[in-house]
Coordinates of C-alpha atoms in Angstrom, one line a residue:
M1 CA -70.4 3.3 65.3
G2 CA -71.2 6.5 63.4
F3 CA -67.6 7.1 62.9
Q4 CA -66.6 9.4 59.7
F5 CA -63.4 10.1 58.3
D6 CA -62.4 13.8 57.9
D7 CA -61.6 14.7 54.1
Y8 CA -58.1 15.2 54.7
V9 CA -57.8 11.6 56.1
V10 CA -59.5 10.2 53.1
E11 CA -57.4 12.1 50.8
Y12 CA -54.4 10.7 52.5
M13 CA -55.3 7.2 52.2
A14 CA -56.3 7.7 48.6
D15 CA -52.9 9.0 47.8
F16 CA -51.2 6.2 49.9
L17 CA -53.2 3.6 47.9
G18 CA -52.5 5.2 44.8
R19 CA -48.8 5.4 45.1
R20 CA -48.9 1.5 45.8
K21 CA -51.1 0.9 42.8
L22 CA -53.8 -0.6 44.8
F23 CA -56.7 0.8 42.7
D24 CA -59.5 -1.8 43.6
D25 CA -58.9 -0.7 47.2
I26 CA -59.3 2.9 46.4
K27 CA -62.4 2.4 44.7
C28 CA -63.7 0.5 47.7
L29 CA -62.5 3.3 50.0
L30 CA -64.5 5.8 47.9
M31 CA -67.6 3.6 47.8
T32 CA -67.3 3.2 51.6
V33 CA -66.8 7.0 52.3
S34 CA -69.8 7.7 49.9
S35 CA -72.3 5.3 51.4
H36 CA -71.2 6.3 55.1
K37 CA -70.6 10.2 54.4
G38 CA -72.8 10.7 51.7
Q39 CA -70.1 12.3 49.4
V40 CA -66.6 12.0 48.3
S41 CA -64.4 15.1 48.3
S42 CA -63.3 16.7 44.9
E43 CA -59.7 16.4 46.2
A44 CA -59.9 12.5 47.0
L45 CA -61.6 11.9 43.5
S46 CA -58.9 13.9 41.9
I47 CA -56.2 12.0 43.4
C48 CA -57.7 8.7 42.2
I49 CA -58.2 9.9 38.7
R50 CA -54.5 11.2 38.4
F51 CA -53.1 7.8 39.5
L52 CA -55.2 5.8 37.3
G53 CA -54.0 8.3 34.3
R54 CA -50.5 7.7 35.1
Q55 CA -50.8 3.9 34.9
G56 CA -52.6 4.3 31.6
R57 CA -56.0 3.1 33.0
I58 CA -57.8 5.7 31.0
K59 CA -61.2 4.0 31.0
E60 CA -61.4 3.3 34.6
A61 CA -60.3 7.0 35.2
L62 CA -63.3 7.9 33.0
S63 CA -65.7 5.6 34.7
L64 CA -64.8 7.4 38.1
F65 CA -65.2 10.9 36.5
E66 CA -68.5 10.1 34.8
E67 CA -69.7 8.5 38.2
R68 CA -68.7 11.7 40.0
E69 CA -72.3 13.0 40.9
T70 CA -74.4 9.9 40.5
V71 CA -72.4 7.4 42.8
F72 CA -70.0 9.8 44.7
R73 CA -72.2 12.8 45.0
C74 CA -69.0 15.0 44.3
K75 CA -69.7 18.4 42.7
P76 CA -67.0 18.8 40.2
D77 CA -64.7 21.7 40.5
N78 CA -61.7 22.8 38.5
L79 CA -59.4 20.4 40.3
V80 CA -61.5 17.4 39.1
Y81 CA -61.9 18.6 35.7
N82 CA -58.0 19.5 35.3
N83 CA -57.0 16.1 36.5
M84 CA -59.4 14.4 33.9
L85 CA -57.9 16.7 31.3
Y86 CA -54.6 15.9 32.4
V87 CA -55.2 12.4 31.9
L88 CA -56.8 12.8 28.3
C89 CA -54.3 15.4 26.9
K90 CA -50.9 14.5 28.4
R91 CA -51.1 10.7 29.3
Q92 CA -53.1 9.5 26.5
S93 CA -53.0 11.7 23.1
S94 CA -55.5 10.5 20.5
W95 CA -57.9 12.1 18.4
E96 CA -60.8 10.5 20.3
M97 CA -59.4 11.4 23.5
I98 CA -59.0 14.9 22.6
Q99 CA -62.6 15.2 21.4
L100 CA -63.7 13.9 24.7
A101 CA -61.4 16.4 26.4
L102 CA -63.0 19.3 24.5
T103 CA -66.2 18.3 25.4
I104 CA -65.2 18.3 29.0
F105 CA -63.3 21.6 28.7
H106 CA -66.5 23.4 27.2
K107 CA -68.3 22.4 30.5
I108 CA -66.0 24.2 32.7
E109 CA -67.8 27.4 34.0
A110 CA -64.4 29.4 34.5
P111 CA -61.4 27.6 32.8
D112 CA -58.0 28.3 34.8
T113 CA -54.3 28.0 33.8
Y114 CA -54.2 24.2 34.0
S115 CA -57.4 23.3 32.3
C116 CA -56.4 25.5 29.4
S117 CA -52.7 24.3 29.4
N118 CA -53.7 20.7 29.4
M119 CA -55.8 21.4 26.4
I120 CA -53.3 23.4 24.6
V121 CA -50.6 20.4 25.1
G122 CA -52.8 17.7 23.8
L123 CA -54.1 19.9 20.8
C124 CA -50.4 20.5 20.0
R125 CA -49.3 16.8 20.2
L126 CA -51.9 16.0 17.4
G127 CA -51.1 19.1 15.4
R128 CA -54.3 21.0 16.1
L129 CA -52.6 24.2 16.4
E130 CA -55.5 26.4 15.1
T131 CA -57.7 24.8 17.9
A132 CA -54.7 25.5 20.5
L133 CA -54.4 29.0 19.5
E134 CA -58.3 29.7 20.0
I135 CA -57.8 28.4 23.5
F136 CA -54.7 30.7 24.1
G137 CA -56.8 33.6 22.5
Q138 CA -59.7 33.0 25.1
M139 CA -57.2 32.9 27.9
D140 CA -55.7 36.1 26.8
K141 CA -59.0 37.6 27.0
I142 CA -59.8 36.3 30.5
G143 CA -56.4 37.3 31.8
V144 CA -55.2 33.7 32.1
Y145 CA -52.0 32.5 30.9
P146 CA -50.5 29.0 30.1
T147 CA -48.0 27.2 32.1
R148 CA -44.3 27.4 30.8
S149 CA -44.4 23.8 29.5
A150 CA -47.6 24.4 27.6
L151 CA -46.2 27.7 26.2
N152 CA -42.9 25.9 25.1
I153 CA -45.1 23.2 23.2
L154 CA -47.2 25.8 21.4
I155 CA -44.4 28.1 20.3
G156 CA -42.3 25.2 19.5
E157 CA -44.7 23.6 17.4
L158 CA -45.5 26.7 15.5
C159 CA -42.0 27.3 14.8
S160 CA -41.8 23.6 13.6
M161 CA -44.8 24.0 11.4
S162 CA -43.3 27.2 9.9
A163 CA -40.0 25.4 9.1
K164 CA -41.8 22.6 7.3
E165 CA -44.0 25.0 5.6
G166 CA -40.9 27.2 4.4
S167 CA -38.5 24.1 3.5
V168 CA -40.3 22.9 0.3
E169 CA -42.9 24.4 -2.2
K170 CA -45.0 22.5 -4.9
V171 CA -44.4 23.6 -8.3
R172 CA -46.4 22.5 -11.4
V173 CA -44.5 21.9 -14.5
K174 CA -47.1 22.4 -17.3
N175 CA -44.8 22.6 -20.6
T176 CA -44.7 19.0 -21.1
R177 CA -47.2 16.6 -22.6
R178 CA -47.9 15.1 -19.3
P179 CA -47.7 17.9 -16.8
Y180 CA -46.6 17.2 -13.3
T181 CA -45.8 18.4 -9.8
I182 CA -42.1 18.6 -8.2
L183 CA -40.9 19.8 -4.8
V184 CA -38.4 22.6 -4.9
P185 CA -36.6 24.2 -2.0
N186 CA -38.2 27.4 -0.8
I187 CA -35.4 29.8 -0.3
G188 CA -37.4 32.9 0.9
G189 CA -39.7 30.9 3.2
N190 CA -43.3 31.7 4.3
S191 CA -43.1 34.7 6.7
S192 CA -46.7 34.6 7.7
A193 CA -46.5 31.1 9.2
I194 CA -44.3 32.2 12.0
Q195 CA -46.4 35.1 12.9
P196 CA -48.8 33.3 15.5
A197 CA -45.8 32.0 17.4
V198 CA -44.6 35.8 17.6
A199 CA -47.9 36.9 18.5
V200 CA -48.2 34.4 21.3
F201 CA -44.6 35.3 22.6
W202 CA -45.4 39.2 22.7
A203 CA -48.7 38.5 24.3
I204 CA -47.2 36.1 27.2
L205 CA -44.4 38.7 27.7
N206 CA -47.1 41.1 29.5
S207 CA -47.8 38.5 32.1
G208 CA -44.0 38.6 33.1
S209 CA -43.4 34.9 31.9
L210 CA -41.2 33.7 29.1
P211 CA -40.7 30.4 27.3
S212 CA -37.4 28.4 28.0
T213 CA -34.1 29.5 26.4
F214 CA -34.3 26.6 23.8
I215 CA -37.7 27.8 22.7
V216 CA -36.5 31.6 22.5
V217 CA -33.5 30.3 20.4
K218 CA -35.5 28.4 18.2
L219 CA -38.0 31.3 17.7
M220 CA -35.0 33.5 16.6
S221 CA -33.5 31.0 14.6
E222 CA -36.9 30.7 12.5
L223 CA -37.4 34.3 12.3
C224 CA -33.8 34.5 10.8
C225 CA -34.4 31.8 8.3
L226 CA -37.4 33.8 7.1
G227 CA -35.5 36.9 6.8
N228 CA -37.5 38.7 9.5
T229 CA -34.2 40.0 11.2
E230 CA -36.1 43.1 12.7
E231 CA -38.4 40.8 14.7
A232 CA -35.3 38.6 15.7
V233 CA -33.6 41.6 16.8
A234 CA -36.7 42.7 18.9
V235 CA -36.8 39.1 20.7
L236 CA -33.1 39.2 21.3
R237 CA -33.5 42.5 23.2
V238 CA -36.1 40.9 25.3
A239 CA -33.9 37.9 26.1
E240 CA -31.1 40.5 27.0
E241 CA -33.1 42.6 29.4
R242 CA -34.4 39.3 31.0
K243 CA -30.9 38.1 31.3
L244 CA -31.5 34.8 29.9
T245 CA -28.6 32.5 29.4
C246 CA -29.2 32.1 25.8
V247 CA -28.1 35.8 25.0
E248 CA -24.8 34.9 23.5
E249 CA -26.3 32.2 21.2
G250 CA -28.8 34.6 20.2
Y251 CA -26.4 37.4 19.2
S252 CA -24.5 34.6 17.0
I253 CA -27.7 33.6 15.2
V254 CA -28.9 37.2 14.7
I255 CA -25.6 38.7 13.6
K256 CA -25.1 35.8 11.2
A257 CA -28.6 36.4 9.6
L258 CA -27.9 40.2 9.5
C259 CA -24.6 39.5 7.7
D260 CA -26.1 36.9 5.2
H261 CA -28.5 40.0 4.2
C262 CA -25.7 42.4 4.1
Q263 CA -27.3 44.6 6.8
V264 CA -23.9 46.1 7.7
E265 CA -25.2 48.9 10.1
E266 CA -27.2 46.5 12.0
A267 CA -24.6 43.7 12.2
S268 CA -22.0 46.3 13.4
N269 CA -24.2 47.6 16.1
L270 CA -24.9 44.3 17.7
F271 CA -21.3 43.2 17.2
G272 CA -20.1 46.4 19.0
R273 CA -22.9 45.8 21.8
M274 CA -21.7 42.2 22.0
L275 CA -18.0 43.3 22.6
A276 CA -19.3 46.2 24.8
R277 CA -21.1 43.9 27.2
G278 CA -18.0 41.6 27.6
L279 CA -19.5 38.5 25.6
K280 CA -17.0 36.5 23.7
P281 CA -18.3 36.2 20.0
K282 CA -18.0 32.7 18.6
L283 CA -16.1 32.0 15.5
V284 CA -19.4 31.9 13.3
V285 CA -19.7 35.8 14.4
Y286 CA -16.3 36.7 13.3
S287 CA -16.7 34.7 10.0
S288 CA -20.0 36.1 9.2
I289 CA -18.8 39.6 9.6
I290 CA -15.5 39.3 7.8
S291 CA -17.2 37.5 4.9
M292 CA -19.8 40.4 4.6
L293 CA -17.3 43.2 4.9
C294 CA -15.1 41.2 2.1
K295 CA -18.0 41.0 -0.3
L296 CA -18.6 44.6 0.2
G297 CA -15.0 45.6 -0.6
N298 CA -14.2 46.8 2.9
L299 CA -11.0 45.0 3.6
K300 CA -9.7 47.6 6.0
D301 CA -12.6 46.8 8.5
A302 CA -12.6 43.3 7.8
M303 CA -8.9 43.1 8.8
G304 CA -9.8 45.2 12.0
V305 CA -12.3 42.4 12.8
F306 CA -9.8 39.8 12.1
E307 CA -7.4 41.4 14.4
I308 CA -10.0 41.8 17.4
M309 CA -10.5 38.1 16.6
N310 CA -6.9 37.3 17.3
K311 CA -6.9 39.6 20.2
N312 CA -9.9 37.7 21.9
R313 CA -7.8 34.3 21.2
C314 CA -10.6 32.9 19.0
L315 CA -8.8 30.7 16.4
P316 CA -9.7 31.6 12.6
D317 CA -10.9 28.5 10.5
N318 CA -10.0 27.6 7.0
L319 CA -13.1 29.6 5.7
T320 CA -12.2 32.8 7.4
Y321 CA -8.5 32.5 6.0
T322 CA -9.8 31.7 2.4
T323 CA -12.2 34.7 2.3
L324 CA -9.5 37.1 3.4
I325 CA -7.0 35.7 1.0
H326 CA -9.3 35.9 -1.9
A327 CA -10.4 39.4 -1.1
H328 CA -6.9 40.5 -1.0
G329 CA -5.9 38.5 -4.2
E330 CA -8.8 40.4 -6.0
G331 CA -7.3 43.6 -4.7
K332 CA -3.9 42.5 -6.0
N333 CA -2.5 42.8 -2.4
W334 CA 0.0 40.0 -2.9
K335 CA 1.9 40.7 0.6
L336 CA -1.0 40.3 2.7
A337 CA -2.4 37.4 0.7
Y338 CA 0.8 35.7 1.0
E339 CA 1.2 36.3 4.8
L340 CA -2.5 35.1 5.4
L341 CA -1.8 31.9 3.5
M342 CA 1.5 31.2 5.3
E343 CA -0.3 31.9 8.6
M344 CA -3.0 29.5 7.4
L345 CA -0.5 26.8 6.6
G346 CA 1.2 27.3 10.0
L347 CA -2.0 26.5 11.7
G348 CA -2.4 23.3 10.0
W349 CA -5.0 24.2 7.4
I350 CA -4.6 23.0 3.8
P351 CA -5.8 25.7 1.3
Q352 CA -8.0 24.8 -1.8
F353 CA -6.3 24.6 -5.1
Q354 CA -8.0 27.9 -6.3
T355 CA -6.6 29.7 -3.0
Y356 CA -3.0 28.3 -3.6
N357 CA -3.0 29.2 -7.3
L358 CA -4.5 32.5 -6.8
V359 CA -1.5 33.5 -4.3
D360 CA 0.9 31.8 -6.5
N361 CA 0.0 33.6 -9.6
L362 CA 0.2 37.1 -7.5
L363 CA 3.7 36.1 -6.4
R364 CA 4.8 35.4 -9.9
E365 CA 3.3 38.7 -11.2
H366 CA 5.2 40.7 -8.9
D367 CA 8.5 38.6 -9.6
Q368 CA 8.6 37.0 -6.1
A369 CA 10.1 33.5 -7.3
E370 CA 11.5 33.0 -3.7
L371 CA 8.3 33.5 -1.8
C372 CA 6.8 31.1 -4.4
L373 CA 9.2 28.4 -3.7
K374 CA 8.9 28.9 0.2
L375 CA 5.1 28.7 -0.2
E376 CA 5.4 25.5 -2.2
R377 CA 7.8 23.9 0.3
K378 CA 5.4 25.0 3.2
L379 CA 2.4 23.5 1.5
E380 CA 4.0 20.2 0.5
N381 CA 5.4 19.7 4.0
Q382 CA 2.1 20.5 5.5
R383 CA 0.5 17.8 3.2
L384 CA 3.0 15.4 4.2
Q385 CA 2.2 15.9 7.9
K386 CA -1.6 15.5 7.3
L387 CA -1.0 12.2 5.5
C388 CA 1.4 11.1 8.5
K389 CA -1.4 12.3 11.2
G390 CA -4.0 10.4 9.4
D391 CA -1.9 7.1 9.2
E392 CA -2.0 6.9 5.5
L393 CA 1.7 5.3 5.2
D394 CA 1.5 4.6 1.6
A395 CA 0.4 8.0 0.4
A396 CA 2.7 9.6 3.1
Y397 CA 5.7 7.4 1.6
E398 CA 4.7 8.6 -2.1
K399 CA 4.5 12.3 -0.9
A400 CA 7.9 12.2 0.6
K401 CA 9.3 10.4 -2.4
S402 CA 8.0 12.9 -4.7
M403 CA 9.1 15.9 -2.6
I404 CA 12.7 14.5 -2.7
E405 CA 12.5 13.9 -6.5
K406 CA 11.4 17.6 -6.8
G407 CA 14.1 18.8 -4.4
I408 CA 11.7 20.0 -1.9
P409 CA 13.4 19.7 1.4
L410 CA 11.6 18.1 4.5
S411 CA 11.1 20.4 7.3
A412 CA 12.6 19.1 10.7
Y413 CA 9.1 18.6 12.1
A414 CA 8.0 16.8 9.0
R415 CA 10.8 14.5 9.1
D416 CA 10.2 13.7 12.7
T417 CA 6.4 13.0 12.1
F418 CA 7.2 10.8 9.1
E419 CA 9.8 8.6 11.1
H420 CA 7.5 8.5 14.1
V421 CA 4.4 7.1 12.1
F422 CA 6.7 4.6 10.2
Q423 CA 8.2 3.5 13.7
K424 CA 4.9 3.0 15.2
C425 CA 3.9 0.6 12.5
G426 CA 7.4 -1.4 12.4
K427 CA 8.4 0.1 9.1
L428 CA 11.2 2.5 10.4
K429 CA 14.0 1.1 8.3
I430 CA 11.7 2.0 5.1
A431 CA 11.4 5.6 6.3
Q432 CA 15.2 5.9 6.9
Q433 CA 16.1 4.4 3.7
L434 CA 14.1 6.9 2.0
L435 CA 15.3 9.7 4.0
E436 CA 19.0 8.7 3.4
K437 CA 18.4 9.6 -0.3
T438 CA 17.7 13.1 0.8
Q439 CA 21.0 13.3 2.7
S440 CA 23.0 11.7 0.0
S441 CA 21.5 13.9 -2.8
G442 CA 22.2 17.0 -0.4
A443 CA 25.8 15.7 -0.2

């Protein structure tokens, strides 16, 4: 009849059959179109290759690609190449397939964003980061930039490689009869391993694109682990300018790193900027700054940060209180050390033995026997409550018995908690018998 389908009709039919996984019918369609019309459009061929790849039928997709000119008389363009690279790099990542993909990639006259991005993803998945960086370098020269997913994978894998290289280091032990090699933690890390990731980040920044917030956080974290806080602050500035959602988390990571390295001025500036912008610092930020200031003996500023912490309703943890107590204890400031420890007990935190012992000795040195007894009562009641809340009945009974024998009165709350937990387990009478001893001894 001489009737011929238009290209867009053939493409619609190829897509229709591909979605229904009728691949034999697709090939018949392409053969029919080729025999009647003389050629198949690159769009129709790309659709078939993509659907075959999604189903894992890699050999059939390759067969179509290889027959593109001989059988289907289709002059391949970037669309055909990109779909074939997508199948080889994203759907079937193996070294054999990547080698084949590289061969196809080098045949493309003008690689575009998607062909380069497909190659970067495939190479990163197999750990061929050097080759992936070479392709990224070529893209940068011709003014083409990768997709965001390819950028995320490239920077993410570079950060992971840096973390692995910096985590351990081989050390040869020679001063023995039989030398041997051991793995030891690498505290300083290898700062050169992260440089390619940083270079990619700054290169892509000029295009107006950025990796995902997860990758930005990962990059800042790795830079901080390696001690490159200056670069981490620069990345944080970019995240702040672009109004990324990871800004608050980025502040926490960078400030903690600055505090760990005792960079007081930089940490203070970032902390002040964070408060000025209305951001709410997390517990780790306050704890890091307080710990740094206490190490440097700047207790006045440390208490100032502690007051800001309470004002912003950020509940201190055990570590924060312990740091402040020990700092004041070393400065022989028994009053503040005692107040902080009592406040700590009031919030339900149990201090370490060294912390309690430090404050107790300070109070005794300053003839504060009454406060020593008050502190002991508070601590013992807190320990009893903790045992009751953990349903440790035997231990709670022994603790209460010990307190009674020592003449330490149970607080009203501790007594109620003790009775409640024993009542819940059907042992209320045992608890009441023990508590009656307190009343009889008091009488």
